[in-house]
Amino acid sequence: MSSRRIASSLLTTPAATTVSSVRFTQHTPKLCTSSSDPRHRFHQLSQHAPAPKVLITGGLGQLGRSLANVLKYMYGPDSVVLSDIARRPAGHDHLSPFCYINILDKTSVEAAVVNNNIDTLIHFSALLSAVGESNVPLALKVNGQGVENVLEVARTYNLKVFIPSTIGAFGPTTPRDGTPDITVQRPRTIYGVTKVYAELLGEYYFERFGTDFRSLRFPGVISDTNPGGGTTDYAIQIFYDAILKGSHECYLRPDTELPMVYDTDCMTSVIQLLLAPAEKLSLRTYNIQGFSFTPEQIAAVIRKRMPEFEMTYKVCPMRQKIADSWPRSLDDTNARHDWNWDPKYDLEKTADIMFELLTAKLLPPQPKLATL
Ligand SMILES: NC(=O)C1=CN([C@@H]2O[C@H](COP(=O)(O)OP(=O)(O)OC[C@H]3O[C@@H](n4cnc5c(N)ncnc54)[C@H](O)[C@@H]3O)[C@@H](O)[C@H]2O)C=CC1
Ligand SMILES: CC(=O)[C@H](N)C(=O)O
């Protein structure tokens, strides 16, 4: 099927035209007067605290770019410094201010903190589950030593520090449905092992030194940015493939259920947790859940918007084994109770916005017919 045909089938789908696009590229809170605009949530949250000065490590990754946009929207362009070992892609000068930080070099983290007067450190540098299995020594260094460096810098300079964890911090002996915050954590991937280490070390720094460590166990995050090499990546790739090819070859079995969350909700969770008063926090590491689905369920949701969409399966044994060891859904009662976690996106709403954002990004606009 040609991309033009796909585009026209999308444009005639009512659902795809009802969602407003969410872009956080400017500090323009006065624009969001409607409470149905997702930016409204960030505008409201920005009223509650003085602007932080944030350093994001791994800032060119899937979540770093998104959070930088939200923070700039909330607090202005100078509120955030992005860092990474990768170079900014051509045409991405808006990902600034930017500096090189290899997370294995503690001095470069310290220099960025001091030079930019940072008070909040968001540590996103990591090797994700699938990439981690293909290079265990590097995953141990980046995910293990990286966390050690970040926590030491946070302790030394008295910074608030956010280090995400993941559903990958659980394993096959964890209860898989409605997984609670406190339960068995015996992961079987190097990614999971290093994430349990990050949770425990962060909580140790909090108890021992009073370092303001906060963490969330994210499900797979769905956004219009390219994913970094995890097991849940298919849930993003499927939208790219649907729009560009009309089909997707899935590396997981059709019945593999995993928890996911849409980007805007995920970013909201980070901001809400960072802004929560310390006395409200009964935990330092919380589960958050968006919605759960299987590959065959997301394929059906895509087919509602694109009836010609075809899904085939070629199971990757390594990724399937990882997915089979992860929870199918998380219990996020504590996050809801302690700091009002309240996700707005379900699978249908996520599909709507992914089609809207990716159609605009991937398909060139139709040339206007010349007036005769
Ligand atoms: N995206 C998701 O679905 C989920 C992500 N998370 C966590 O959120 C955090 C961010 O994830 P993503 O943005 O998706 O990852 P990503 O893979 O897209 O980005 C990671 C970034 O880390 C950088 N990096 C790698 N080695 C580095 C080093 N030595 N020094 C500095 N930077 C280095 C990479 O260049 C990359 O830009 C990670 O800790 C991840 O475990 C947790 C659960 C779900
Ligand atoms: C859920 C995650 O931590 C990540 N997306 C991965 O699949 O590795």
GROMACS .gro file of C-alpha atoms and ligand atoms in nm:
model
  424
    1MET     CA    1   0.000   0.000   0.000
    2SER     CA    2   0.145   0.342  -0.089
    3SER     CA    3   0.207   0.598   0.181
    4ARG     CA    4  -0.034   0.835   0.000
    5ARG     CA    5  -0.315   0.578   0.027
    6ILE     CA    6  -0.236   0.523   0.392
    7ALA     CA    7  -0.231   0.896   0.450
    8SER     CA    8  -0.566   0.946   0.287
    9SER     CA    9  -0.720   0.658   0.486
   10LEU     CA   10  -0.590   0.824   0.803
   11LEU     CA   11  -0.717   1.164   0.710
   12THR     CA   12  -1.067   1.031   0.654
   13THR     CA   13  -1.073   0.863   0.998
   14PRO     CA   14  -1.269   1.089   1.235
   15ALA     CA   15  -1.077   0.972   1.543
   16ALA     CA   16  -0.748   1.087   1.395
   17THR     CA   17  -0.870   1.442   1.349
   18THR     CA   18  -1.018   1.494   1.694
   19VAL     CA   19  -0.698   1.503   1.897
   20SER     CA   20  -0.495   1.815   1.932
   21SER     CA   21  -0.126   1.774   1.875
   22VAL     CA   22   0.092   1.806   2.185
   23ARG     CA   23   0.414   1.990   2.130
   24PHE     CA   24   0.604   2.161   2.408
   25THR     CA   25   0.852   2.369   2.219
   26GLN     CA   26   0.792   2.713   2.362
   27HIS     CA   27   0.743   2.871   2.700
   28THR     CA   28   0.390   2.989   2.626
   29PRO     CA   29   0.169   2.878   2.918
   30LYS     CA   30  -0.086   3.149   2.844
   31LEU     CA   31  -0.187   2.950   2.534
   32CYS     CA   32  -0.336   2.663   2.727
   33THR     CA   33  -0.663   2.795   2.859
   34SER     CA   34  -0.861   2.475   2.796
   35SER     CA   35  -0.841   2.197   3.056
   36SER     CA   36  -0.876   1.940   2.774
   37ASP     CA   37  -0.541   2.056   2.634
   38PRO     CA   38  -0.272   1.822   2.775
   39ARG     CA   39  -0.044   2.124   2.821
   40HIS     CA   40  -0.291   2.251   3.079
   41ARG     CA   41  -0.160   1.994   3.329
   42PHE     CA   42   0.197   2.119   3.289
   43HIS     CA   43   0.087   2.480   3.308
   44GLN     CA   44  -0.093   2.410   3.636
   45LEU     CA   45   0.202   2.218   3.777
   46SER     CA   46   0.440   2.501   3.686
   47GLN     CA   47   0.251   2.736   3.921
   48HIS     CA   48   0.342   2.538   4.232
   49ALA     CA   49   0.716   2.578   4.276
   50PRO     CA   50   1.006   2.802   4.184
   51ALA     CA   51   1.170   2.710   3.852
   52PRO     CA   52   1.431   2.437   3.894
   53LYS     CA   53   1.762   2.425   3.707
   54VAL     CA   54   1.778   2.076   3.563
   55LEU     CA   55   2.060   1.869   3.411
   56ILE     CA   56   1.945   1.570   3.203
   57THR     CA   57   2.197   1.293   3.131
   58GLY     CA   58   2.125   1.076   2.827
   59GLY     CA   59   1.926   1.376   2.710
   60LEU     CA   60   1.919   1.281   2.342
   61GLY     CA   61   1.734   0.957   2.412
   62GLN     CA   62   1.362   0.890   2.382
   63LEU     CA   63   1.265   1.029   2.722
   64GLY     CA   64   1.531   1.302   2.754
   65ARG     CA   65   1.410   1.494   2.451
   66SER     CA   66   1.054   1.478   2.568
   67LEU     CA   67   1.122   1.587   2.924
   68ALA     CA   68   1.342   1.875   2.805
   69ASN     CA   69   1.053   2.004   2.593
   70VAL     CA   70   0.813   1.985   2.886
   71LEU     CA   71   1.052   2.159   3.126
   72LYS     CA   72   1.121   2.438   2.876
   73TYR     CA   73   0.748   2.479   2.827
   74MET     CA   74   0.692   2.497   3.203
   75TYR     CA   75   0.992   2.699   3.319
   76GLY     CA   76   1.150   2.860   3.014
   77PRO     CA   77   1.439   2.776   2.780
   78ASP     CA   78   1.710   2.827   3.042
   79SER     CA   79   1.565   2.581   3.293
   80VAL     CA   80   1.727   2.272   3.144
   81VAL     CA   81   2.070   2.160   3.021
   82LEU     CA   82   2.082   1.850   2.802
   83SER     CA   83   2.383   1.620   2.795
   84ASP     CA   84   2.482   1.300   2.618
   85ILE     CA   85   2.775   1.121   2.456
   86ALA     CA   86   2.597   1.129   2.121
   87ARG     CA   87   2.600   1.432   1.890
   88ARG     CA   88   2.281   1.622   1.826
   89PRO     CA   89   2.141   1.517   1.487
   90ALA     CA   90   2.151   1.780   1.213
   91GLY     CA   91   1.862   2.025   1.243
   92HIS     CA   92   1.819   1.960   1.616
   93ASP     CA   93   1.977   2.281   1.746
   94HIS     CA   94   1.666   2.333   1.961
   95LEU     CA   95   1.803   2.054   2.184
   96SER     CA   96   2.007   2.312   2.371
   97PRO     CA   97   2.183   2.420   2.585
   98PHE     CA   98   2.379   2.100   2.536
   99CYS     CA   99   2.705   1.959   2.669
  100TYR     CA  100   2.904   1.637   2.636
  101ILE     CA  101   2.886   1.416   2.944
  102ASN     CA  102   3.009   1.059   2.954
  103ILE     CA  103   2.837   0.928   3.263
  104LEU     CA  104   3.141   0.713   3.340
  105ASP     CA  105   3.337   1.034   3.402
  106LYS     CA  106   3.215   1.178   3.733
  107THR     CA  107   3.417   1.495   3.687
  108SER     CA  108   3.227   1.590   3.373
  109VAL     CA  109   2.898   1.556   3.563
  110GLU     CA  110   3.035   1.772   3.845
  111ALA     CA  111   3.159   2.034   3.599
  112ALA     CA  112   2.817   2.063   3.435
  113VAL     CA  113   2.646   2.090   3.774
  114VAL     CA  114   2.880   2.366   3.894
  115ASN     CA  115   2.903   2.557   3.565
  116ASN     CA  116   2.525   2.569   3.523
  117ASN     CA  117   2.421   2.604   3.888
  118ILE     CA  118   2.214   2.285   3.867
  119ASP     CA  119   1.978   2.190   4.150
  120THR     CA  120   1.803   1.886   3.995
  121LEU     CA  121   1.967   1.592   3.821
  122ILE     CA  122   1.761   1.370   3.589
  123HIS     CA  123   1.963   1.061   3.506
  124PHE     CA  124   1.845   0.907   3.177
  125SER     CA  125   2.173   0.759   3.046
  126ALA     CA  126   2.128   0.384   3.024
  127LEU     CA  127   2.146   0.077   2.804
  128LEU     CA  128   1.793  -0.067   2.773
  129SER     CA  129   1.694  -0.433   2.807
  130ALA     CA  130   1.767  -0.572   2.460
  131VAL     CA  131   2.082  -0.366   2.399
  132GLY     CA  132   2.202  -0.452   2.751
  133GLU     CA  133   2.183  -0.826   2.678
  134SER     CA  134   2.400  -0.777   2.369
  135ASN     CA  135   2.676  -0.597   2.566
  136VAL     CA  136   2.671  -0.699   2.931
  137PRO     CA  137   3.005  -0.538   3.033
  138LEU     CA  138   2.900  -0.202   2.889
  139ALA     CA  139   2.553  -0.226   3.050
  140LEU     CA  140   2.718  -0.297   3.385
  141LYS     CA  141   2.933   0.013   3.348
  142VAL     CA  142   2.679   0.259   3.209
  143ASN     CA  143   2.386   0.143   3.425
  144GLY     CA  144   2.587   0.054   3.735
  145GLN     CA  145   2.884   0.291   3.755
  146GLY     CA  146   2.675   0.567   3.597
  147VAL     CA  147   2.425   0.552   3.884
  148GLU     CA  148   2.707   0.549   4.141
  149ASN     CA  149   2.857   0.865   3.986
  150VAL     CA  150   2.523   1.043   3.969
  151LEU     CA  151   2.434   0.966   4.330
  152GLU     CA  152   2.776   1.078   4.451
  153VAL     CA  153   2.741   1.409   4.265
  154ALA     CA  154   2.387   1.451   4.401
  155ARG     CA  155   2.513   1.388   4.755
  156THR     CA  156   2.811   1.624   4.720
  157TYR     CA  157   2.610   1.915   4.576
  158ASN     CA  158   2.287   1.844   4.763
  159LEU     CA  159   2.081   1.794   4.445
  160LYS     CA  160   1.737   1.646   4.397
  161VAL     CA  161   1.796   1.338   4.182
  162PHE     CA  162   1.555   1.137   3.966
  163ILE     CA  163   1.668   0.799   3.833
  164PRO     CA  164   1.399   0.598   3.653
  165SER     CA  165   1.351   0.230   3.713
  166THR     CA  166   1.141  -0.004   3.502
  167ILE     CA  167   0.910  -0.304   3.488
  168GLY     CA  168   1.238  -0.478   3.401
  169ALA     CA  169   1.334  -0.456   3.770
  170PHE     CA  170   1.093  -0.748   3.822
  171GLY     CA  171   1.147  -1.107   3.714
  172PRO     CA  172   0.971  -1.440   3.653
  173THR     CA  173   0.918  -1.508   4.025
  174THR     CA  174   0.737  -1.173   4.075
  175PRO     CA  175   0.353  -1.183   4.073
  176ARG     CA  176   0.279  -1.077   3.714
  177ASP     CA  177  -0.067  -0.919   3.748
  178GLY     CA  178  -0.117  -0.607   3.955
  179THR     CA  179   0.247  -0.624   4.065
  180PRO     CA  180   0.278  -0.426   4.391
  181ASP     CA  181   0.555  -0.180   4.479
  182ILE     CA  182   0.710  -0.405   4.738
  183THR     CA  183   0.746  -0.761   4.610
  184VAL     CA  184   0.997  -1.017   4.486
  185GLN     CA  185   1.261  -0.858   4.260
  186ARG     CA  186   1.478  -1.124   4.097
  187PRO     CA  187   1.520  -0.999   3.735
  188ARG     CA  188   1.699  -1.217   3.480
  189THR     CA  189   1.839  -0.940   3.255
  190ILE     CA  190   2.149  -0.730   3.318
  191TYR     CA  191   1.923  -0.425   3.265
  192GLY     CA  192   1.693  -0.542   3.545
  193VAL     CA  193   1.979  -0.632   3.777
  194THR     CA  194   2.135  -0.286   3.737
  195LYS     CA  195   1.794  -0.118   3.784
  196VAL     CA  196   1.736  -0.301   4.114
  197TYR     CA  197   2.085  -0.182   4.211
  198ALA     CA  198   1.987   0.176   4.119
  199GLU     CA  199   1.669   0.155   4.329
  200LEU     CA  200   1.851   0.012   4.630
  201LEU     CA  201   2.151   0.244   4.606
  202GLY     CA  202   1.929   0.549   4.567
  203GLU     CA  203   1.722   0.448   4.869
  204TYR     CA  204   2.045   0.385   5.062
  205TYR     CA  205   2.170   0.737   4.978
  206PHE     CA  206   1.838   0.878   5.095
  207GLU     CA  207   1.845   0.689   5.427
  208ARG     CA  208   2.218   0.731   5.493
  209PHE     CA  209   2.292   1.081   5.361
  210GLY     CA  210   1.947   1.239   5.316
  211THR     CA  211   1.998   1.266   4.937
  212ASP     CA  212   1.661   1.352   4.780
  213PHE     CA  213   1.646   1.046   4.552
  214ARG     CA  214   1.317   0.975   4.370
  215SER     CA  215   1.236   0.701   4.121
  216LEU     CA  216   0.952   0.558   3.914
  217ARG     CA  217   0.920   0.211   3.764
  218PHE     CA  218   0.808   0.300   3.412
  219PRO     CA  219   0.623   0.056   3.189
  220GLY     CA  220   0.712   0.070   2.818
  221VAL     CA  221   0.685   0.436   2.714
  222ILE     CA  222   0.506   0.511   2.385
  223SER     CA  223   0.602   0.835   2.211
  224ASP     CA  224   0.669   0.965   1.861
  225THR     CA  225   1.047   0.961   1.925
  226ASN     CA  226   1.260   0.663   1.825
  227PRO     CA  227   1.306   0.408   2.105
  228GLY     CA  228   1.652   0.312   2.233
  229GLY     CA  229   1.668  -0.069   2.211
  230GLY     CA  230   1.424  -0.218   2.461
  231THR     CA  231   1.177  -0.505   2.464
  232THR     CA  232   0.871  -0.278   2.445
  233ASP     CA  233   1.001  -0.090   2.137
  234TYR     CA  234   0.759  -0.271   1.905
  235ALA     CA  235   0.474  -0.063   2.050
  236ILE     CA  236   0.630   0.247   1.889
  237GLN     CA  237   0.771   0.083   1.576
  238ILE     CA  238   0.427  -0.055   1.491
  239PHE     CA  239   0.297   0.301   1.434
  240TYR     CA  240   0.596   0.399   1.216
  241ASP     CA  241   0.552   0.081   1.010
  242ALA     CA  242   0.175   0.121   0.984
  243ILE     CA  243   0.215   0.470   0.840
  244LEU     CA  244   0.516   0.401   0.616
  245LYS     CA  245   0.450   0.040   0.506
  246GLY     CA  246   0.096  -0.056   0.607
  247SER     CA  247   0.231  -0.362   0.791
  248HIS     CA  248   0.445  -0.464   1.088
  249GLU     CA  249   0.646  -0.776   1.168
  250CYS     CA  250   0.628  -0.822   1.544
  251TYR     CA  251   0.910  -0.985   1.743
  252LEU     CA  252   0.676  -1.087   2.030
  253ARG     CA  253   0.404  -1.354   2.033
  254PRO     CA  254   0.052  -1.218   1.966
  255ASP     CA  255  -0.063  -1.286   2.326
  256THR     CA  256   0.229  -1.118   2.509
  257GLU     CA  257   0.069  -0.869   2.747
  258LEU     CA  258   0.285  -0.584   2.879
  259PRO     CA  259   0.214  -0.257   3.063
  260MET     CA  260   0.271   0.069   2.875
  261VAL     CA  261   0.222   0.442   2.927
  262TYR     CA  262   0.188   0.732   2.682
  263ASP     CA  263   0.465   0.994   2.675
  264THR     CA  264   0.260   1.287   2.810
  265ASP     CA  265   0.142   1.083   3.109
  266CYS     CA  266   0.495   0.958   3.168
  267MET     CA  267   0.634   1.314   3.167
  268THR     CA  268   0.354   1.423   3.399
  269SER     CA  269   0.453   1.147   3.643
  270VAL     CA  270   0.813   1.272   3.654
  271ILE     CA  271   0.708   1.632   3.716
  272GLN     CA  272   0.446   1.534   3.976
  273LEU     CA  273   0.692   1.317   4.166
  274LEU     CA  274   0.962   1.586   4.157
  275LEU     CA  275   0.718   1.848   4.286
  276ALA     CA  276   0.563   1.629   4.558
  277PRO     CA  277   0.640   1.749   4.911
  278ALA     CA  278   0.880   1.507   5.083
  279GLU     CA  279   0.634   1.439   5.364
  280LYS     CA  280   0.381   1.300   5.112
  281LEU     CA  281   0.621   1.029   4.991
  282SER     CA  282   0.574   0.694   5.162
  283LEU     CA  283   0.819   0.538   4.914
  284ARG     CA  284   1.121   0.656   4.716
  285THR     CA  285   1.047   0.420   4.421
  286TYR     CA  286   0.692   0.395   4.287
  287ASN     CA  287   0.520   0.183   4.021
  288ILE     CA  288   0.319   0.367   3.759
  289GLN     CA  289   0.077   0.197   3.520
  290GLY     CA  290  -0.084   0.340   3.207
  291PHE     CA  291  -0.263   0.055   3.027
  292SER     CA  292  -0.176  -0.302   2.924
  293PHE     CA  293  -0.220  -0.473   2.587
  294THR     CA  294  -0.091  -0.754   2.367
  295PRO     CA  295   0.044  -0.725   2.009
  296GLU     CA  296  -0.281  -0.864   1.870
  297GLN     CA  297  -0.482  -0.607   2.067
  298ILE     CA  298  -0.276  -0.310   1.943
  299ALA     CA  299  -0.297  -0.447   1.587
  300ALA     CA  300  -0.678  -0.450   1.620
  301VAL     CA  301  -0.676  -0.089   1.742
  302ILE     CA  302  -0.461   0.013   1.444
  303ARG     CA  303  -0.693  -0.174   1.205
  304LYS     CA  304  -0.986   0.035   1.331
  305ARG     CA  305  -0.805   0.337   1.189
  306MET     CA  306  -0.641   0.158   0.894
  307PRO     CA  307  -0.840  -0.151   0.788
  308GLU     CA  308  -0.568  -0.268   0.542
  309PHE     CA  309  -0.303  -0.291   0.817
  310GLU     CA  310  -0.128  -0.630   0.828
  311MET     CA  311   0.052  -0.780   1.127
  312THR     CA  312   0.290  -1.076   1.098
  313TYR     CA  313   0.496  -1.243   1.370
  314LYS     CA  314   0.862  -1.349   1.376
  315VAL     CA  315   0.939  -1.414   1.741
  316CYS     CA  316   1.279  -1.305   1.872
  317PRO     CA  317   1.359  -1.565   2.142
  318MET     CA  318   1.570  -1.323   2.348
  319ARG     CA  319   1.308  -1.046   2.360
  320GLN     CA  320   1.023  -1.294   2.410
  321LYS     CA  321   1.202  -1.446   2.710
  322ILE     CA  322   1.248  -1.100   2.859
  323ALA     CA  323   0.883  -1.004   2.802
  324ASP     CA  324   0.763  -1.334   2.953
  325SER     CA  325   0.954  -1.251   3.272
  326TRP     CA  326   0.799  -0.903   3.315
  327PRO     CA  327   0.471  -0.800   3.480
  328ARG     CA  328   0.153  -0.785   3.272
  329SER     CA  329   0.026  -0.495   3.483
  330LEU     CA  330   0.141  -0.291   3.782
  331ASP     CA  331  -0.041  -0.182   4.095
  332ASP     CA  332   0.014   0.196   4.119
  333THR     CA  333  -0.216   0.262   4.416
  334ASN     CA  334   0.063   0.426   4.618
  335ALA     CA  335   0.148   0.674   4.341
  336ARG     CA  336  -0.222   0.762   4.305
  337HIS     CA  337  -0.259   0.809   4.678
  338ASP     CA  338   0.067   0.989   4.763
  339TRP     CA  339   0.106   1.237   4.474
  340ASN     CA  340  -0.215   1.212   4.267
  341TRP     CA  341  -0.091   1.000   3.976
  342ASP     CA  342  -0.383   0.995   3.733
  343PRO     CA  343  -0.296   0.893   3.376
  344LYS     CA  344  -0.521   1.028   3.100
  345TYR     CA  345  -0.421   0.815   2.799
  346ASP     CA  346  -0.558   0.468   2.724
  347LEU     CA  347  -0.468   0.262   2.417
  348GLU     CA  348  -0.730   0.424   2.190
  349LYS     CA  349  -0.624   0.777   2.282
  350THR     CA  350  -0.259   0.683   2.242
  351ALA     CA  351  -0.327   0.540   1.895
  352ASP     CA  352  -0.507   0.861   1.796
  353ILE     CA  353  -0.224   1.087   1.896
  354MET     CA  354   0.050   0.861   1.758
  355PHE     CA  355  -0.120   0.862   1.417
  356GLU     CA  356  -0.164   1.236   1.431
  357LEU     CA  357   0.196   1.312   1.532
  358LEU     CA  358   0.362   1.054   1.307
  359THR     CA  359   0.153   1.134   1.003
  360ALA     CA  360   0.264   1.496   1.033
  361LYS     CA  361   0.626   1.389   1.087
  362LEU     CA  362   0.661   1.111   0.829
  363LEU     CA  363   0.438   1.203   0.540
  364PRO     CA  364   0.514   1.510   0.329
  365PRO     CA  365   0.221   1.751   0.300
  366GLN     CA  366   0.003   1.705  -0.009
  367PRO     CA  367   0.083   1.968  -0.272
  368LYS     CA  368  -0.203   2.218  -0.310
  369LEU     CA  369  -0.384   2.200  -0.645
  370ALA     CA  370  -0.298   2.501  -0.856
  371THR     CA  371  -0.595   2.732  -0.915
  372LEU     CA  372  -0.675   2.736  -1.283
  373LIG     N1  373   1.177   0.426   2.711
  373LIG     C1  374   1.116   0.338   2.791
  373LIG     O1  375   1.023   0.269   2.751
  373LIG     C2  376   1.162   0.325   2.932
  373LIG     C3  377   1.274   0.389   2.980
  373LIG     N2  378   1.312   0.372   3.111
  373LIG     C4  379   1.432   0.436   3.160
  373LIG     O2  380   1.433   0.574   3.127
  373LIG     C5  381   1.566   0.617   3.101
  373LIG     C6  382   1.572   0.683   2.964
  373LIG     O3  383   1.532   0.587   2.869
  373LIG     P1  384   1.529   0.619   2.713
  373LIG     O4  385   1.531   0.765   2.690
  373LIG     O5  386   1.420   0.539   2.655
  373LIG     O6  387   1.667   0.556   2.667
  373LIG     P2  388   1.745   0.579   2.528
  373LIG     O7  389   1.816   0.452   2.500
  373LIG     O8  390   1.655   0.635   2.426
  373LIG     O9  391   1.850   0.692   2.569
  373LIG     C7  392   1.959   0.666   2.651
  373LIG     C8  393   2.065   0.771   2.624
  373LIG    O10  394   2.179   0.739   2.705
  373LIG     C9  395   2.292   0.777   2.630
  373LIG     N3  396   2.413   0.709   2.680
  373LIG    C10  397   2.456   0.584   2.657
  373LIG     N4  398   2.576   0.564   2.715
  373LIG    C11  399   2.609   0.680   2.778
  373LIG    C12  400   2.721   0.723   2.853
  373LIG     N5  401   2.827   0.643   2.875
  373LIG     N6  402   2.720   0.849   2.903
  373LIG    C13  403   2.615   0.933   2.880
  373LIG     N7  404   2.509   0.898   2.807
  373LIG    C14  405   2.505   0.772   2.756
  373LIG    C15  406   2.260   0.737   2.487
  373LIG    O11  407   2.341   0.808   2.396
  373LIG    C16  408   2.113   0.771   2.478
  373LIG    O12  409   2.092   0.900   2.422
  373LIG    C17  410   1.655   0.493   3.115
  373LIG    O13  411   1.709   0.489   3.244
  373LIG    C18  412   1.558   0.380   3.099
  373LIG    O14  413   1.599   0.265   3.169
  373LIG    C19  414   1.244   0.290   3.196
  373LIG    C20  415   1.136   0.222   3.153
  373LIG    C21  416   1.081   0.239   3.020
  374LIG     C1  417   1.034  -0.117   2.975
  374LIG     C2  418   1.171  -0.070   2.959
  374LIG     O1  419   1.241  -0.052   3.054
  374LIG     C3  420   1.227  -0.047   2.823
  374LIG     N1  421   1.133   0.011   2.733
  374LIG     C4  422   1.273  -0.180   2.765
  374LIG     O2  423   1.190  -0.245   2.699
  374LIG     O3  424   1.388  -0.219   2.790
   0.00000   0.00000   0.00000
